[in-house]
PDB file of C-alpha atoms and ligand atoms in Angstrom:
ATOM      1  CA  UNK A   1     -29.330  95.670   8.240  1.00  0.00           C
ATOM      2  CA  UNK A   2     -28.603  95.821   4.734  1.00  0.00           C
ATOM      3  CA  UNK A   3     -29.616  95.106   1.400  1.00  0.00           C
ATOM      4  CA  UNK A   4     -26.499  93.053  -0.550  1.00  0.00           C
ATOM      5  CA  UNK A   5     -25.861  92.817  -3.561  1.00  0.00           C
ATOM      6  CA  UNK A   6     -26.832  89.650  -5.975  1.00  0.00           C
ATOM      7  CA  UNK A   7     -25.107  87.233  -7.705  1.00  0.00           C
ATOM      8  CA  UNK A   8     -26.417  85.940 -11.288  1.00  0.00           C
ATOM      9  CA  UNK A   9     -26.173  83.607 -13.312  1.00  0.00           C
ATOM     10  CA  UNK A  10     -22.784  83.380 -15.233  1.00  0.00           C
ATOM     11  CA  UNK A  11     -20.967  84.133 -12.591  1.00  0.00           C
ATOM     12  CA  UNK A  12     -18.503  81.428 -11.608  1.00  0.00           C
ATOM     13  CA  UNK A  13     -19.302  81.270  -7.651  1.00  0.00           C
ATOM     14  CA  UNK A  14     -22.966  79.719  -8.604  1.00  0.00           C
ATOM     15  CA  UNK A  15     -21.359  76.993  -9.463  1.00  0.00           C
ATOM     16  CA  UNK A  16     -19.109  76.037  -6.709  1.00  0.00           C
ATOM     17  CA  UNK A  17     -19.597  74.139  -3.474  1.00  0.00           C
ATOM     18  CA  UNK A  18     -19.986  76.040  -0.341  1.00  0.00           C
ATOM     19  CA  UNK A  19     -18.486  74.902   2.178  1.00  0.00           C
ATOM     20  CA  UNK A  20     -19.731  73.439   5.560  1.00  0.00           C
ATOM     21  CA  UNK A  21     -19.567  76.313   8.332  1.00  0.00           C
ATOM     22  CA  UNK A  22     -18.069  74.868  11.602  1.00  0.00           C
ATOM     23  CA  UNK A  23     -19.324  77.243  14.018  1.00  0.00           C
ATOM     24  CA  UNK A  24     -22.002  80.260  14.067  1.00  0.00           C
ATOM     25  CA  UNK A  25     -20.837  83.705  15.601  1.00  0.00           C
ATOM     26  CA  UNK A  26     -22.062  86.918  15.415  1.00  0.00           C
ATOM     27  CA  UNK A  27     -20.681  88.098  11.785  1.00  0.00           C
ATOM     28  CA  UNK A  28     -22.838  85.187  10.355  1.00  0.00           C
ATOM     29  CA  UNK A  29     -25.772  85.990  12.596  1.00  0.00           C
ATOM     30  CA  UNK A  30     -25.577  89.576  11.440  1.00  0.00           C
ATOM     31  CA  UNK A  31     -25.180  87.716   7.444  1.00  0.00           C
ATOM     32  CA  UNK A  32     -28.178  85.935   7.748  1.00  0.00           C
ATOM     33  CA  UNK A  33     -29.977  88.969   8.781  1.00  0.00           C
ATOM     34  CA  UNK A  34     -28.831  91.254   5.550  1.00  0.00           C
ATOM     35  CA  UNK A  35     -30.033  88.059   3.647  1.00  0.00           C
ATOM     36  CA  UNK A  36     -33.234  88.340   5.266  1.00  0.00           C
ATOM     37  CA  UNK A  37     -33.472  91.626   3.929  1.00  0.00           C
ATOM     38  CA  UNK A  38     -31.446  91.068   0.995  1.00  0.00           C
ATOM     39  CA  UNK A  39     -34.039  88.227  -0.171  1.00  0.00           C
ATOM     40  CA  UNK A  40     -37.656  90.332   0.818  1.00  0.00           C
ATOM     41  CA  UNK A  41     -36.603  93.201  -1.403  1.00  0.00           C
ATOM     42  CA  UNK A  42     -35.972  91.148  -4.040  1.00  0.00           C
ATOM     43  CA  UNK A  43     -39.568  89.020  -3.547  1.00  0.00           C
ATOM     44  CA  UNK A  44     -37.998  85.943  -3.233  1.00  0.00           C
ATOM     45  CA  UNK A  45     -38.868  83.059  -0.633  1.00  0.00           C
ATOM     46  CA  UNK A  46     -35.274  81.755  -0.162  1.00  0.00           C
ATOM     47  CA  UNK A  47     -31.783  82.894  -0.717  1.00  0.00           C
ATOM     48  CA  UNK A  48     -28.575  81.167  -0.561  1.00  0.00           C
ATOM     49  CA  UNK A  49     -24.724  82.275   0.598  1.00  0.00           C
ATOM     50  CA  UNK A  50     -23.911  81.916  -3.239  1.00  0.00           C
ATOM     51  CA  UNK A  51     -26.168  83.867  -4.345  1.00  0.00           C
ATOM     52  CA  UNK A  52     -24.297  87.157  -2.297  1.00  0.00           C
ATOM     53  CA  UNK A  53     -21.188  85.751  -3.041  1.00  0.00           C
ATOM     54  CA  UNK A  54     -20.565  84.078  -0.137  1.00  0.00           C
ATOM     55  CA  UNK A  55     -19.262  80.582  -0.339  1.00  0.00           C
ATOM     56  CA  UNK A  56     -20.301  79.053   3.254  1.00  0.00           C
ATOM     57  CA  UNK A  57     -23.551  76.583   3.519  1.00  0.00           C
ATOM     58  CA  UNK A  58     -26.195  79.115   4.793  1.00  0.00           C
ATOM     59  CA  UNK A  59     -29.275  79.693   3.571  1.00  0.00           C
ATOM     60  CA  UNK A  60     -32.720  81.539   4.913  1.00  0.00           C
ATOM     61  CA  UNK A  61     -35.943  81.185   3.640  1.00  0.00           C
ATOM     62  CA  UNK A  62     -39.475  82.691   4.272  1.00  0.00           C
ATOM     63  CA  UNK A  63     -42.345  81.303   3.139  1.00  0.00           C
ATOM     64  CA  UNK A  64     -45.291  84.312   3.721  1.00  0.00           C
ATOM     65  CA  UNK A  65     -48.394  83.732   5.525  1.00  0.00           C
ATOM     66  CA  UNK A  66     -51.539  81.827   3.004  1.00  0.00           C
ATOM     67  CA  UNK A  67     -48.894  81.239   0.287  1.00  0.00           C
ATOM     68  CA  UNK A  68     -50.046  77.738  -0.383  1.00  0.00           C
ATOM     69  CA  UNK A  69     -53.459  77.192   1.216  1.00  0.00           C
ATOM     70  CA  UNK A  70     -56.238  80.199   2.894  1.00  0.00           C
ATOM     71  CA  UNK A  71     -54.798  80.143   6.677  1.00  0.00           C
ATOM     72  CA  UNK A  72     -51.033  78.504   6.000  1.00  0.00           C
ATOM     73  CA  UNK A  73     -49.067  80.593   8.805  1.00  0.00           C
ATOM     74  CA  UNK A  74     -46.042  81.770   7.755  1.00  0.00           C
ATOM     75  CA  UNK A  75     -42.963  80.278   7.943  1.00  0.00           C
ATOM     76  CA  UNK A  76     -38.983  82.108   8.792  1.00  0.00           C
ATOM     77  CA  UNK A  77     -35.804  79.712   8.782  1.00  0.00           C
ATOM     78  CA  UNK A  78     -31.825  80.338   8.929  1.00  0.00           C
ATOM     79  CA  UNK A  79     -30.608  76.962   7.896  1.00  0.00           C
ATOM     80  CA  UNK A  80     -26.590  76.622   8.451  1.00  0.00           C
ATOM     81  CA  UNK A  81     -24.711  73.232   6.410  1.00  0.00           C
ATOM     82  CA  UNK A  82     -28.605  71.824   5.831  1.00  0.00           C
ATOM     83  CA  UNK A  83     -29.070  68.415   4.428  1.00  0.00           C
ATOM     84  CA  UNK A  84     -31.912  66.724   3.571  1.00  0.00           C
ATOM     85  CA  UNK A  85     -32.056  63.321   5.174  1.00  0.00           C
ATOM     86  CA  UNK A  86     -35.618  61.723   3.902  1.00  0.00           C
ATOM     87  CA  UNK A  87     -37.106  62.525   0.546  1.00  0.00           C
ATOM     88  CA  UNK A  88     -40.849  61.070  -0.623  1.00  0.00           C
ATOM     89  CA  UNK A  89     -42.959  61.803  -3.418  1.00  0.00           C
ATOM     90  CA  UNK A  90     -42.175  63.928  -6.301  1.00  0.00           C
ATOM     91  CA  UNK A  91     -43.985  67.353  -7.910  1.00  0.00           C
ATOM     92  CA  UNK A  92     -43.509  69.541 -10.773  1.00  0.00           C
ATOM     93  CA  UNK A  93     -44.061  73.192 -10.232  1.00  0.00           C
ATOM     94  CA  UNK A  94     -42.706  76.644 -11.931  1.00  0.00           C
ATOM     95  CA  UNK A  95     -39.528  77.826  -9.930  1.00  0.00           C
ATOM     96  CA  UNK A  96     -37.967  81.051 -10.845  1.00  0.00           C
ATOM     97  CA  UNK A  97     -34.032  82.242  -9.113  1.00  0.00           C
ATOM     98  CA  UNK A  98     -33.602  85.455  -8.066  1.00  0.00           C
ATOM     99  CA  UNK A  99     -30.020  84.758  -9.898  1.00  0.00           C
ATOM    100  CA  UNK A 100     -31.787  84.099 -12.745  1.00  0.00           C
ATOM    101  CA  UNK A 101     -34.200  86.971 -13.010  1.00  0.00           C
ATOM    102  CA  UNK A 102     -37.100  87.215 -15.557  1.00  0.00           C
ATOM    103  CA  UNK A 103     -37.220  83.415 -16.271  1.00  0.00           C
ATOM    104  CA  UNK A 104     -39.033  80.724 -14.596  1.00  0.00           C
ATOM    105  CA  UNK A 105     -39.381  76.549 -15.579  1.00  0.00           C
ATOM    106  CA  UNK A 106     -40.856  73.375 -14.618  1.00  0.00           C
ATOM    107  CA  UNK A 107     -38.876  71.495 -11.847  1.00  0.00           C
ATOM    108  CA  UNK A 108     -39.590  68.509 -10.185  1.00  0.00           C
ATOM    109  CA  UNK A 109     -39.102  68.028  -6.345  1.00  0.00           C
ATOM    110  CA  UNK A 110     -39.556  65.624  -3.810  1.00  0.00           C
ATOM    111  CA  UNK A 111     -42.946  66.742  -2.034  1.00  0.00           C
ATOM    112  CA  UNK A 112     -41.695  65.962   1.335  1.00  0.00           C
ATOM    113  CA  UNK A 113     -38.752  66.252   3.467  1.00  0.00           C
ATOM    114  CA  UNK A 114     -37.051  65.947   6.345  1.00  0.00           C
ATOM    115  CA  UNK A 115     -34.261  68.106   6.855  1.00  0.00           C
ATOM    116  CA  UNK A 116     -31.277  68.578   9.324  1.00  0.00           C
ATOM    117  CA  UNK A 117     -28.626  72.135  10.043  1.00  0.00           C
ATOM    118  CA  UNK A 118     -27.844  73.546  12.553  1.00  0.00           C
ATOM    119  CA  UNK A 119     -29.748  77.524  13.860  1.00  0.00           C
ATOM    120  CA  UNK A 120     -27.845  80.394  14.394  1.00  0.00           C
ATOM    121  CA  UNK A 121     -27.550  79.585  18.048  1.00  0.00           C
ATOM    122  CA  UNK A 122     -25.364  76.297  16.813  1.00  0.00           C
ATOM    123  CA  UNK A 123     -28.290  74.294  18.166  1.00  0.00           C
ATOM    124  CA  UNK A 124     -29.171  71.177  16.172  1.00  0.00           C
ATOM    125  CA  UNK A 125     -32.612  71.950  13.871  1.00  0.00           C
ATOM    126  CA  UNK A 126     -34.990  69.208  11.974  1.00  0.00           C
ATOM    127  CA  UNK A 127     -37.841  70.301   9.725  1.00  0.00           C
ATOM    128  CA  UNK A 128     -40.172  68.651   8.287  1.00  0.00           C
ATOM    129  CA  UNK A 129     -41.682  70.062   4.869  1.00  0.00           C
ATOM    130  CA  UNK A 130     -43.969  70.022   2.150  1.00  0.00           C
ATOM    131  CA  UNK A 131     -44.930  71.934  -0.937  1.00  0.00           C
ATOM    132  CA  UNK A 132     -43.456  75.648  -1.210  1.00  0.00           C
ATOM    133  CA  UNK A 133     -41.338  75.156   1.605  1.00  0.00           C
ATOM    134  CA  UNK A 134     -40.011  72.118   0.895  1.00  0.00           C
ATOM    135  CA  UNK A 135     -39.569  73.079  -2.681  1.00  0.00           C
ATOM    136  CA  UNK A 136     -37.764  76.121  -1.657  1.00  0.00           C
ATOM    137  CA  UNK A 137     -35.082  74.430   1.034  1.00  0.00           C
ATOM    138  CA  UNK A 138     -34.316  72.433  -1.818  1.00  0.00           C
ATOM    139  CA  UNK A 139     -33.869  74.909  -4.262  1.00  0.00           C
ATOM    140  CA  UNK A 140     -31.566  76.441  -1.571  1.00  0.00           C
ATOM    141  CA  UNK A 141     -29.463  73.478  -1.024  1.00  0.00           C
ATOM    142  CA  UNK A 142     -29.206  72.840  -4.571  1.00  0.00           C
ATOM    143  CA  UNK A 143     -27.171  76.531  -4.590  1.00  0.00           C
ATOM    144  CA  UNK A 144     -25.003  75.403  -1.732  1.00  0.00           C
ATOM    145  CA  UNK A 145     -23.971  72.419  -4.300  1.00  0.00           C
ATOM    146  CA  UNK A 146     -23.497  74.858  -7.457  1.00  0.00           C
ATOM    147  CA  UNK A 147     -26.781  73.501  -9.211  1.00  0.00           C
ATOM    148  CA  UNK A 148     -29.875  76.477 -10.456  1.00  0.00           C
ATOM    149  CA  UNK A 149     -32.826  75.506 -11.111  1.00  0.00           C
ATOM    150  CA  UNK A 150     -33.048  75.246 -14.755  1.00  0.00           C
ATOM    151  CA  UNK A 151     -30.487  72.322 -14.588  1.00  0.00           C
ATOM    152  CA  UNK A 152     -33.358  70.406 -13.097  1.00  0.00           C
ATOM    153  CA  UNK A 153     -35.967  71.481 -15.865  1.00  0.00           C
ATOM    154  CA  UNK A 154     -36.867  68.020 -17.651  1.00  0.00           C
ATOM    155  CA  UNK A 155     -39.213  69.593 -20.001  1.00  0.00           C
ATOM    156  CA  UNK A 156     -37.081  72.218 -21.911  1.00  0.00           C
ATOM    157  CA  UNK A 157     -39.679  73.420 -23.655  1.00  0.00           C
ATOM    158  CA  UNK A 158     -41.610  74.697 -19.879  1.00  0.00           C
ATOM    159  CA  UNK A 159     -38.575  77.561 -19.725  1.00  0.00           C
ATOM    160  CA  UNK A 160     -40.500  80.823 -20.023  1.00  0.00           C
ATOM    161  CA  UNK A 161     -40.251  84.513 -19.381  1.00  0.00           C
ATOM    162  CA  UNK A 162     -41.682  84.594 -15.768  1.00  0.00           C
ATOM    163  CA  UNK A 163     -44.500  87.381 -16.804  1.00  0.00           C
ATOM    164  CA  UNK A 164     -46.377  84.411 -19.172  1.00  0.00           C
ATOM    165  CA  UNK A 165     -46.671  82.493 -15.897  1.00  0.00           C
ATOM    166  CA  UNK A 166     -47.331  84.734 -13.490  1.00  0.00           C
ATOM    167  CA  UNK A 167     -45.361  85.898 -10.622  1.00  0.00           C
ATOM    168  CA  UNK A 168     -47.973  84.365  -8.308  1.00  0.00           C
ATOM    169  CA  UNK A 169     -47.832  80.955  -9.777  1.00  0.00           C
ATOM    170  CA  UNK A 170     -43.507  80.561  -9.398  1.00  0.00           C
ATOM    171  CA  UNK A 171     -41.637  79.731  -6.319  1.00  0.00           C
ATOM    172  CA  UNK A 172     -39.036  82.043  -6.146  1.00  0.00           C
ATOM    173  CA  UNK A 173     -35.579  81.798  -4.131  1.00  0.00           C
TER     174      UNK A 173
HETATM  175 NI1  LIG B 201     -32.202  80.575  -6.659  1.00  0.00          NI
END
């Protein structure tokens, strides 16, 4: 496995569309693993193709063990062309890019969702989240459609260097 390098922000490919992947072999299998790695060195929860400069609709995301309540289990996903297919609710939370490093913001996101892809055994996958998780697929979807996070920041004036807020308080992905 390996460690790949990052995209950030300025860079043109953040802000195109990836494009829908029509069947998983081994090269992507062995992607999503380097992402897996690429993203825990970093300290992120979830990383998209974009952000490594590749322009195909993958994304992974782990979500560590206790992250939102005492006892949460952890959560591991490779998500391949996801799309969200029921949204409810809506919460504002600090959300920090690892293409965006240093700077965090207020976004708000559905609470809840139900989302389709496909795993990396082409086998159809739906997942239902809330809080971190759910904040972080979307996060990662948003970079499959060329949108960061601080295009989502209402409140302008919430955009802050990520050490006033607290590393532990921002999603990161
Ligand atoms: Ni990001």
């Amino acid at each position: 496995m390996a460690v790949l390098d990052l995209v950030y922000e300025g860079d043109p490919r953040l802000r195109q569309k990836a494009t829908k992947i029509r069947h998983v072999d081994d090269s992507l299998r062995r992607l999503a693993a380097n992402m897996h790695e690429t993203m825990h060195a970093a300290r992120g929860v979830g990383l998209a193709g974009p952000q490594i400069g590749i322009m195909r609709r993958i994304a992974v995301v782990h979500i560590p063990e206790n992250y939102d309540d005492d006892g949460a289990p952890a959560v591991t996903l490779n998500l391949v062309n996801p799309e969200i297919i029921r949204a409810h609710g809506r919460v504002c939370a600090y959300e920090g890019c690892l293409s965006i490093p240093g700077w965090t913001g207020e976004v708000p996101r559905a609470e809840a969702i139900t989302v389709k892809a496909i795993d990396l055994d082409n086998r159809p996958l739906r997942i239902k989240a809330h809080k971190s998780l759910a904040r972080a697929i979307q996060h990662e979807i948003d970079h499959l459609d060329g949108i960061l996070f601080l295009d989502r920041v209402e409140d302008k004036a919430t955009i802050r260097q990520l050490e006033e807020v607290g590393e532990e308080d921002v999603v990161e992905a």
